[in-house]
Amino acid sequence: MTRIPLAMAACVLALQSPAMAQAQAQAEAPAAAVPFRAGAAKIDITPAKSSLPKGFEGVNDPIYARVAVLDDGSSRAALISVDAGAIPNEIWSAVTQGAQTELGIAPERLMITATHTHSVPFRMDPTMSGKIMTALREAAGRLQPARIAYGQGVSYINVNRNIIDSKTHRWWEGPNYEGPSDKTVAVVRIETTAGQPIAIYYNYAVHAVINGQLDQVSGDIPGATSRYIEDSLDNKAVALWSEGAAGDQNPIFFQQTYDLRAIRVADYAKRGEDISNAMPPGGQGLNKRDPQVVRLMNQQRQLANAMGQMLGEEVLRVNRDTLDRPEVAPRLFGASKTITCPGRTRTDQGRAGYPGTYTDGDPLPIRLSMLKIGHIEIGGVNAEVFNPIAQRFKARAGSARTMMATLTNGMAGTGYIPNDEAYGQNTFEVVSSRLKQGCAETGIINGLLDLEQQADRR
């Protein structure tokens, strides 16, 4: 290789124009890092009493859509939590289309999750997509330099809800302290570069069913938890609930299983109807003027708030004491895929305790999603998933900062998704599932791991 004498090189530099020298210096300098940015917002989606469907008597506590928008300089993502039983596919489609068109958020980088509260109208208000878009716009308008951190805690307010009844010796709904139950609380803190919280995204597996018999609108445990966290942070941050794999998880204290259920069974029996192997929706069969029923329902309200405070305190503890080192420039990645599993159609009735009878049904699609925020992974499934499936997915995932968000990005037609082993138990989730055994558990785990590997190859 020909070497240029130092004196000649000096002459060449001297002959360069100032503009040429500046251009060369800029080309040789490292590219300036584009700051990671985030913004959050929430919007009240509580329906007016006049618009409530038959069976609803009013509002116990307000419900919300909560949003966090993230921007890594080249792409955007959105985390959305809605106080709803599920996210209808048409709402998911409308929100993803609007977010992409208006805000540049690709559908594969949007995670919209229902808190699965059982105390809201089953049919979602068709204007809900517009309300969620309003929150997205507000969050995007508040983007500011940010960083993100992950931590884990534990909470014991959930319990496996499938147990053998001591009297009938058949499967029924009750607290199974020895059954599989993940107590992990995953916490993602999104904060300004000065350390002020913007949003808290937390993931936990429990059914929001405490207030279902009140026949009043309520955010239940998720709503109580988020309100408690937000109040504790002076309402300067938005707290987003992410529903873990709670298909077989109930609140550990739950009167519907005991006294309220016994009252309902006795009431129907007076009219010659046996509901001992059924569960009518809401508070049907309960005389809400009866002092005992009033007392039990007031206790339900207290339990929802108490459990929300307990879970909220654990989220705050993690947020304060046990977070990993923040990531200051996380990259965003999103991907999705659909798997299909054999279906079945049930030909008999009954809630639990007896094997169902079935005919072959159409194959059923299950939508899977993966959003990576730096080293944090959120695997989404658009259905109610049994807890062991999520535990096995997290155990095999490549990152220790992994969670599963269920009832996310639409609503599958599968009903519950039990793990394969659970099909040997005649629980109400298993006998009502529209899926045949042997496909969904492996398909979900491998499908999410495929999406994770897709992110690793980018």
Short mmCIF file of N, CA and C in Angstrom, two decimals, residues 118 157 159 161 173-175 177 206-213 220-221 249-261 264 279 296 299-300 303-304 307 351 428:
data_model
loop_
_atom_site.label_atom_id
_atom_site.label_comp_id
_atom_site.label_asym_id
_atom_site.label_seq_id
_atom_site.Cartn_x
_atom_site.Cartn_y
_atom_site.Cartn_z
N HIS A 118 -65.72 -8.14 34.89
CA HIS A 118 -67.03 -8.72 34.61
C HIS A 118 -68.17 -7.78 34.98
N ILE A 157 -52.94 -12.39 45.98
CA ILE A 157 -54.38 -12.17 45.93
C ILE A 157 -55.06 -13.08 44.91
N VAL A 159 -55.59 -17.15 43.18
CA VAL A 159 -55.55 -18.56 43.55
C VAL A 159 -56.13 -19.37 42.40
N ARG A 161 -58.57 -21.65 40.66
CA ARG A 161 -59.99 -21.69 41.01
C ARG A 161 -60.68 -23.00 40.70
N GLU A 173 -65.85 -24.77 41.11
CA GLU A 173 -65.08 -23.55 41.26
C GLU A 173 -64.89 -23.23 42.75
N GLY A 174 -63.64 -23.19 43.17
CA GLY A 174 -63.32 -22.87 44.55
C GLY A 174 -61.81 -22.68 44.68
N PRO A 175 -61.35 -22.14 45.80
CA PRO A 175 -59.92 -21.84 45.95
C PRO A 175 -59.09 -23.11 46.13
N TYR A 177 -55.62 -24.03 46.81
CA TYR A 177 -54.36 -23.44 47.26
C TYR A 177 -53.15 -24.22 46.73
N VAL A 206 -55.27 -12.58 37.44
CA VAL A 206 -56.42 -12.81 38.33
C VAL A 206 -57.68 -12.36 37.59
N HIS A 207 -58.77 -13.09 37.82
CA HIS A 207 -60.05 -12.71 37.22
C HIS A 207 -60.64 -11.52 37.96
N ALA A 208 -61.17 -10.58 37.21
CA ALA A 208 -61.80 -9.39 37.79
C ALA A 208 -63.30 -9.66 37.96
N VAL A 209 -63.64 -10.47 38.96
CA VAL A 209 -65.02 -10.95 39.12
C VAL A 209 -65.63 -10.59 40.47
N ILE A 210 -64.93 -9.84 41.29
CA ILE A 210 -65.42 -9.56 42.64
C ILE A 210 -66.78 -8.86 42.62
N ASN A 211 -66.93 -7.82 41.80
CA ASN A 211 -68.12 -6.99 41.84
C ASN A 211 -69.20 -7.40 40.83
N GLY A 212 -69.05 -8.56 40.23
CA GLY A 212 -69.98 -8.95 39.18
C GLY A 212 -71.42 -9.06 39.60
N GLN A 213 -71.68 -9.40 40.88
CA GLN A 213 -73.06 -9.59 41.34
C GLN A 213 -73.75 -8.27 41.71
N ASP A 220 -63.55 -3.16 38.93
CA ASP A 220 -63.18 -4.29 39.77
C ASP A 220 -61.74 -4.15 40.28
N ILE A 221 -61.04 -5.26 40.49
CA ILE A 221 -59.68 -5.21 41.03
C ILE A 221 -58.74 -4.41 40.12
N GLN A 249 -57.62 -18.57 37.23
CA GLN A 249 -57.21 -17.85 38.44
C GLN A 249 -58.34 -16.92 38.91
N ASN A 250 -58.73 -17.06 40.17
CA ASN A 250 -59.73 -16.19 40.78
C ASN A 250 -59.10 -15.37 41.90
N PRO A 251 -59.79 -14.33 42.36
CA PRO A 251 -59.36 -13.69 43.61
C PRO A 251 -59.40 -14.72 44.74
N ILE A 252 -58.47 -14.63 45.65
CA ILE A 252 -58.36 -15.65 46.68
C ILE A 252 -59.55 -15.62 47.63
N PHE A 253 -60.17 -14.47 47.82
CA PHE A 253 -61.38 -14.36 48.63
C PHE A 253 -62.51 -13.90 47.71
N PHE A 254 -63.56 -14.71 47.62
CA PHE A 254 -64.55 -14.48 46.57
C PHE A 254 -65.88 -15.06 47.02
N GLN A 255 -66.81 -14.21 47.46
CA GLN A 255 -68.06 -14.67 48.05
C GLN A 255 -68.98 -15.37 47.05
N GLN A 256 -68.82 -15.11 45.77
CA GLN A 256 -69.70 -15.78 44.80
C GLN A 256 -69.59 -17.29 44.94
N THR A 257 -68.42 -17.77 45.36
CA THR A 257 -68.19 -19.20 45.48
C THR A 257 -68.95 -19.81 46.65
N TYR A 258 -69.29 -19.03 47.64
CA TYR A 258 -69.84 -19.57 48.87
C TYR A 258 -71.24 -19.03 49.16
N ASP A 259 -71.34 -18.02 50.02
CA ASP A 259 -72.63 -17.57 50.53
C ASP A 259 -73.56 -17.07 49.43
N LEU A 260 -73.05 -16.22 48.55
CA LEU A 260 -73.91 -15.68 47.51
C LEU A 260 -74.39 -16.78 46.57
N ARG A 261 -73.53 -17.72 46.28
CA ARG A 261 -73.94 -18.83 45.42
C ARG A 261 -75.02 -19.66 46.10
N ARG A 264 -78.36 -17.94 45.87
CA ARG A 264 -78.93 -18.01 44.52
C ARG A 264 -79.51 -19.39 44.25
N MET A 279 -74.45 -21.13 36.57
CA MET A 279 -74.17 -19.86 37.22
C MET A 279 -74.80 -18.75 36.40
N LEU A 296 -73.29 -8.88 52.26
CA LEU A 296 -72.32 -9.61 51.46
C LEU A 296 -71.84 -8.79 50.26
N GLN A 299 -69.42 -6.25 51.37
CA GLN A 299 -68.13 -6.88 51.60
C GLN A 299 -67.39 -7.11 50.28
N GLN A 300 -68.15 -7.42 49.21
CA GLN A 300 -67.52 -7.57 47.90
C GLN A 300 -66.86 -6.27 47.47
N LEU A 303 -63.72 -5.85 49.37
CA LEU A 303 -62.67 -6.77 48.92
C LEU A 303 -62.00 -6.27 47.65
N ALA A 304 -62.79 -5.76 46.71
CA ALA A 304 -62.20 -5.26 45.46
C ALA A 304 -61.23 -4.13 45.76
N MET A 307 -58.08 -5.60 47.74
CA MET A 307 -57.14 -6.32 46.87
C MET A 307 -56.45 -5.38 45.92
N ARG A 351 -72.29 -26.71 33.97
CA ARG A 351 -71.13 -25.86 34.19
C ARG A 351 -69.86 -26.65 34.48
N PHE A 428 -65.39 -26.13 34.57
CA PHE A 428 -66.29 -25.45 33.64
C PHE A 428 -65.53 -24.81 32.49
#
